[in-house]
Short mmCIF file of N, CA and C in Angstrom, two decimals:
data_model
loop_
_atom_site.label_atom_id
_atom_site.label_comp_id
_atom_site.label_asym_id
_atom_site.label_seq_id
_atom_site.Cartn_x
_atom_site.Cartn_y
_atom_site.Cartn_z
N UNK A 1 27.74 11.90 -8.35
CA UNK A 1 26.37 11.56 -8.02
C UNK A 1 25.89 12.25 -6.82
N UNK A 2 24.67 12.76 -6.87
CA UNK A 2 24.17 13.31 -5.69
C UNK A 2 22.72 12.94 -5.44
N UNK A 3 21.94 13.52 -4.23
CA UNK A 3 20.56 13.27 -4.18
C UNK A 3 19.89 14.49 -4.38
N UNK A 4 18.65 14.47 -4.78
CA UNK A 4 17.70 15.49 -4.93
C UNK A 4 16.41 15.10 -4.36
N UNK A 5 15.86 16.23 -3.47
CA UNK A 5 14.74 16.02 -2.80
C UNK A 5 13.42 16.68 -3.60
N UNK A 6 13.62 17.06 -4.87
CA UNK A 6 12.61 17.64 -5.50
C UNK A 6 11.32 17.17 -5.50
N UNK A 7 11.40 15.62 -5.45
CA UNK A 7 10.22 14.84 -5.50
C UNK A 7 9.42 15.11 -4.25
N UNK A 8 10.13 15.28 -3.06
CA UNK A 8 9.39 15.66 -1.85
C UNK A 8 8.67 16.95 -1.79
N UNK A 9 9.43 17.90 -2.44
CA UNK A 9 8.82 19.22 -2.50
C UNK A 9 7.53 19.21 -3.38
N UNK A 10 7.57 18.49 -4.43
CA UNK A 10 6.40 18.41 -5.26
C UNK A 10 5.29 17.61 -4.60
N UNK A 11 5.63 16.67 -3.92
CA UNK A 11 4.61 15.87 -3.11
C UNK A 11 3.96 16.61 -2.18
N UNK A 12 4.71 17.50 -1.35
CA UNK A 12 4.07 18.51 -0.48
C UNK A 12 3.23 19.39 -1.16
N UNK A 13 3.60 19.95 -2.28
CA UNK A 13 2.78 20.85 -3.05
C UNK A 13 1.58 20.28 -3.39
N UNK A 14 1.53 18.93 -3.99
CA UNK A 14 0.46 18.17 -4.40
C UNK A 14 -0.58 18.06 -3.26
N UNK A 15 0.00 17.89 -2.15
CA UNK A 15 -0.96 17.46 -0.92
C UNK A 15 -1.30 18.85 -0.13
N UNK A 16 -0.81 19.95 -0.70
CA UNK A 16 -1.19 21.11 -0.01
C UNK A 16 -0.59 21.29 1.23
N UNK A 17 0.72 20.80 1.45
CA UNK A 17 1.28 20.79 2.80
C UNK A 17 2.46 21.83 2.82
N UNK A 18 2.73 22.30 3.69
CA UNK A 18 4.01 23.23 3.99
C UNK A 18 5.14 22.45 4.69
N UNK A 19 6.37 22.94 4.68
CA UNK A 19 7.43 22.37 5.30
C UNK A 19 7.21 22.16 6.70
N UNK A 20 6.62 23.23 7.37
CA UNK A 20 6.29 23.07 8.90
C UNK A 20 5.28 22.10 9.13
N UNK A 21 4.30 21.85 8.24
CA UNK A 21 3.52 20.64 8.38
C UNK A 21 4.07 19.24 8.33
N UNK A 22 5.01 19.17 7.44
CA UNK A 22 5.91 18.01 7.25
C UNK A 22 6.72 17.77 8.63
N UNK A 23 7.37 18.80 9.06
CA UNK A 23 8.10 18.89 10.29
C UNK A 23 7.40 18.33 11.35
N UNK A 24 6.16 18.72 11.66
CA UNK A 24 5.25 18.17 12.61
C UNK A 24 4.73 16.96 12.40
N UNK A 25 4.43 16.50 11.33
CA UNK A 25 3.85 15.20 10.95
C UNK A 25 4.91 14.08 11.16
N UNK A 26 6.07 14.37 10.76
CA UNK A 26 7.23 13.47 10.84
C UNK A 26 8.03 13.41 12.10
N UNK A 27 7.72 14.66 12.85
CA UNK A 27 8.56 14.80 14.09
C UNK A 27 10.06 14.78 13.89
N UNK A 28 10.39 15.79 12.89
CA UNK A 28 11.76 16.08 12.68
C UNK A 28 12.09 17.42 12.89
N UNK A 29 13.35 17.54 13.11
CA UNK A 29 13.77 19.07 13.37
C UNK A 29 13.88 20.04 12.26
N UNK A 30 13.94 21.26 12.45
CA UNK A 30 13.93 22.37 11.42
C UNK A 30 15.30 22.19 10.87
N UNK A 31 16.33 21.67 11.41
CA UNK A 31 17.61 21.54 10.78
C UNK A 31 17.56 20.53 9.81
N UNK A 32 16.81 19.51 10.00
CA UNK A 32 16.58 18.44 8.92
C UNK A 32 15.89 18.99 7.76
N UNK A 33 14.93 19.73 7.96
CA UNK A 33 14.24 20.39 6.76
C UNK A 33 15.11 21.28 5.99
N UNK A 34 15.84 22.01 6.67
CA UNK A 34 16.93 22.86 6.08
C UNK A 34 17.89 22.04 5.33
N UNK A 35 18.35 20.91 5.74
CA UNK A 35 19.23 19.98 4.95
C UNK A 35 18.64 19.45 3.85
N UNK A 36 17.38 19.07 4.01
CA UNK A 36 16.56 18.64 2.85
C UNK A 36 16.40 19.58 1.76
N UNK A 37 16.27 20.80 2.16
CA UNK A 37 16.14 21.94 1.13
C UNK A 37 17.47 22.13 0.36
N UNK A 38 18.56 21.95 1.18
CA UNK A 38 19.74 22.15 0.48
C UNK A 38 20.30 20.85 -0.25
N UNK A 39 19.53 19.85 -0.28
CA UNK A 39 19.91 18.64 -0.89
C UNK A 39 21.02 17.89 -0.18
N UNK A 40 21.20 18.18 1.15
CA UNK A 40 22.22 17.63 1.92
C UNK A 40 21.89 16.32 2.48
N UNK A 41 22.84 15.60 3.10
CA UNK A 41 22.66 14.35 3.67
C UNK A 41 21.75 14.43 5.02
N UNK A 42 20.94 13.60 4.98
CA UNK A 42 19.99 13.39 6.27
C UNK A 42 20.22 11.91 6.63
N UNK A 43 19.74 11.67 7.93
CA UNK A 43 19.75 10.16 8.39
C UNK A 43 18.76 9.48 7.67
N UNK A 44 18.91 7.96 7.81
CA UNK A 44 17.93 7.21 7.22
C UNK A 44 16.70 7.22 8.09
N UNK A 45 16.80 7.49 9.35
CA UNK A 45 15.86 7.67 10.25
C UNK A 45 14.81 8.59 9.93
N UNK A 46 15.47 9.87 9.49
CA UNK A 46 14.68 11.04 8.88
C UNK A 46 13.84 10.76 7.71
N UNK A 47 14.52 9.91 6.87
CA UNK A 47 13.86 9.52 5.75
C UNK A 47 12.79 8.65 5.89
N UNK A 48 12.98 7.83 6.91
CA UNK A 48 11.96 6.82 7.23
C UNK A 48 10.72 7.37 7.88
N UNK A 49 10.89 8.36 8.87
CA UNK A 49 10.02 9.12 9.25
C UNK A 49 9.06 10.08 8.33
N UNK A 50 9.72 10.47 7.38
CA UNK A 50 9.07 11.29 6.27
C UNK A 50 8.16 10.30 5.53
N UNK A 51 8.69 9.13 5.30
CA UNK A 51 7.93 8.20 4.40
C UNK A 51 6.73 7.74 5.15
N UNK A 52 6.80 7.33 6.36
CA UNK A 52 5.74 6.93 7.29
C UNK A 52 4.68 8.01 7.35
N UNK A 53 5.15 9.22 7.62
CA UNK A 53 4.15 10.39 7.80
C UNK A 53 3.42 10.69 6.54
N UNK A 54 4.08 10.61 5.45
CA UNK A 54 3.45 10.98 4.09
C UNK A 54 2.81 9.51 3.41
N UNK A 55 2.92 8.53 4.15
CA UNK A 55 2.49 7.32 3.48
C UNK A 55 3.00 6.98 2.02
N UNK A 56 4.36 7.08 1.87
CA UNK A 56 4.89 6.88 0.79
C UNK A 56 6.23 6.17 0.67
N UNK A 57 6.84 6.04 -0.55
CA UNK A 57 8.06 5.13 -0.65
C UNK A 57 9.20 5.95 -0.75
N UNK A 58 10.34 5.64 -0.51
CA UNK A 58 11.71 6.57 -0.47
C UNK A 58 11.80 7.11 -1.86
N UNK A 59 11.40 6.30 -2.84
CA UNK A 59 11.57 6.74 -4.28
C UNK A 59 10.72 7.85 -4.74
N UNK A 60 9.64 8.13 -3.91
CA UNK A 60 8.62 9.15 -4.05
C UNK A 60 9.12 10.47 -3.50
N UNK A 61 10.23 10.50 -2.68
CA UNK A 61 10.49 11.78 -2.03
C UNK A 61 11.96 12.07 -2.62
N UNK A 62 12.76 11.06 -2.98
CA UNK A 62 14.20 11.47 -3.45
C UNK A 62 14.56 10.68 -4.67
N UNK A 63 15.61 11.34 -5.32
CA UNK A 63 16.17 10.47 -6.48
C UNK A 63 17.66 10.81 -6.57
N UNK A 64 18.44 10.05 -7.18
CA UNK A 64 19.82 10.09 -7.60
C UNK A 64 19.99 10.96 -8.75
N UNK A 65 20.95 12.05 -8.67
CA UNK A 65 21.19 12.84 -9.83
C UNK A 65 22.55 12.69 -10.21
N UNK A 66 22.84 13.17 -11.46
CA UNK A 66 24.17 13.03 -12.02
C UNK A 66 25.16 14.21 -11.59
N UNK A 67 24.89 14.99 -10.73
CA UNK A 67 25.44 16.29 -10.41
C UNK A 67 26.45 16.11 -9.44
#
């Protein structure tokens, strides 16, 4: 089992936002953006900041995969 952040990237596209926009809105580091892009683990605080910035739920930005 693993995590996928494909939903996050689709949401950014749908809202016409770039990764840099998300970084500024959620006040997260570029290292966190890189980890998300590689489907690596990030802190729950990072996930929370993203959800607050995008006004969405956790399930809107990530999902469990069978990989």
